Amino acid sequence: MSVVTVPEAASALPRAWSSTVLARVGTASVRVLRMDALPVEEERHEEAEVLLVLDGRLELSVDGREVTVGPGEMYVVGAGVAHAVRPGSRGTLVIVDRD
């Protein structure tokens, strides 16, 4: 595998909140996406996921709590936990999850 420039991969995406898989590690996928200021509806996943903010900030609602994840910070959403993106999230986000 070659070196991946994550910000370039994110800027090449056709629109915000669309993602691309950068790599697969075992059964996990490493994806990148661009966030915009719009909210994203609540969701739950069968598996935990890691949310790593490269730049900007991610505003979440997790089980009714407000969580802010800043540049260089990561947040792990547990399996089955309800979470939604609140308005104001912007920047580049890396997600590690299972397919």
Tab-separated table of C-alpha atoms in Angstrom, residues 5-69:
chain	number	residue	atom	x	y	z
A	5	THR	CA	-2.789	11.934	2.169
A	6	VAL	CA	-6.010	11.975	4.160
A	7	PRO	CA	-6.980	15.654	3.654
A	8	GLU	CA	-6.560	15.245	-0.116
A	9	ALA	CA	-8.759	12.125	-0.081
A	10	ALA	CA	-11.413	14.055	1.846
A	11	SER	CA	-11.305	17.081	-0.466
A	12	ALA	CA	-11.739	14.813	-3.510
A	13	LEU	CA	-15.102	13.532	-2.262
A	14	PRO	CA	-18.103	14.719	-4.292
A	15	ARG	CA	-20.075	16.056	-1.309
A	16	ALA	CA	-20.088	16.357	2.457
A	17	TRP	CA	-20.969	13.259	4.483
A	18	SER	CA	-20.040	10.913	1.645
A	19	SER	CA	-17.113	8.731	2.607
A	20	THR	CA	-14.424	6.688	0.956
A	21	VAL	CA	-12.572	3.697	2.344
A	22	LEU	CA	-8.872	4.464	2.702
A	23	ALA	CA	-7.848	1.045	4.023
A	24	ARG	CA	-9.077	-2.196	5.503
A	25	VAL	CA	-7.446	-3.593	8.625
A	26	GLY	CA	-8.718	-7.063	9.447
A	27	THR	CA	-12.495	-6.697	9.509
A	28	ALA	CA	-12.362	-2.922	10.053
A	29	SER	CA	-12.569	-0.147	7.485
A	30	VAL	CA	-10.798	3.188	7.794
A	31	ARG	CA	-12.927	5.816	6.073
A	32	VAL	CA	-12.636	9.566	5.624
A	33	LEU	CA	-15.323	12.157	5.028
A	34	ARG	CA	-15.879	15.889	5.000
A	35	MET	CA	-18.362	17.337	7.444
A	36	ASP	CA	-20.495	20.394	6.779
A	37	ALA	CA	-22.638	22.418	9.158
A	38	LEU	CA	-25.780	20.357	8.574
A	39	PRO	CA	-27.020	17.798	11.113
A	40	VAL	CA	-27.195	14.061	10.459
A	41	GLU	CA	-30.079	11.977	11.784
A	42	GLU	CA	-29.727	9.673	14.755
A	43	GLU	CA	-28.391	6.192	14.075
A	44	ARG	CA	-27.194	3.059	15.859
A	45	HIS	CA	-24.708	0.436	14.760
A	46	GLU	CA	-24.288	-3.174	15.803
A	47	GLU	CA	-20.552	-2.585	16.279
A	48	ALA	CA	-18.615	0.201	17.997
A	49	GLU	CA	-17.045	2.883	15.823
A	50	VAL	CA	-14.132	5.258	16.304
A	51	LEU	CA	-14.573	8.893	15.262
A	52	LEU	CA	-11.293	10.814	14.856
A	53	VAL	CA	-11.436	14.513	13.996
A	54	LEU	CA	-8.437	15.608	11.940
A	55	ASP	CA	-9.477	19.251	11.649
A	56	GLY	CA	-12.556	21.235	12.566
A	57	ARG	CA	-14.961	19.820	15.130
A	58	LEU	CA	-17.643	17.186	15.442
A	59	GLU	CA	-20.764	18.063	17.436
A	60	LEU	CA	-22.601	14.943	18.591
A	61	SER	CA	-25.651	14.015	20.570
A	62	VAL	CA	-24.926	10.650	22.212
A	63	ASP	CA	-27.775	9.061	24.162
A	64	GLY	CA	-29.151	12.566	24.738
A	65	ARG	CA	-25.787	14.067	25.875
A	66	GLU	CA	-23.950	16.740	23.924
A	67	VAL	CA	-20.375	15.783	23.012
A	68	THR	CA	-17.839	17.947	21.167
A	69	VAL	CA	-14.820	16.289	19.552
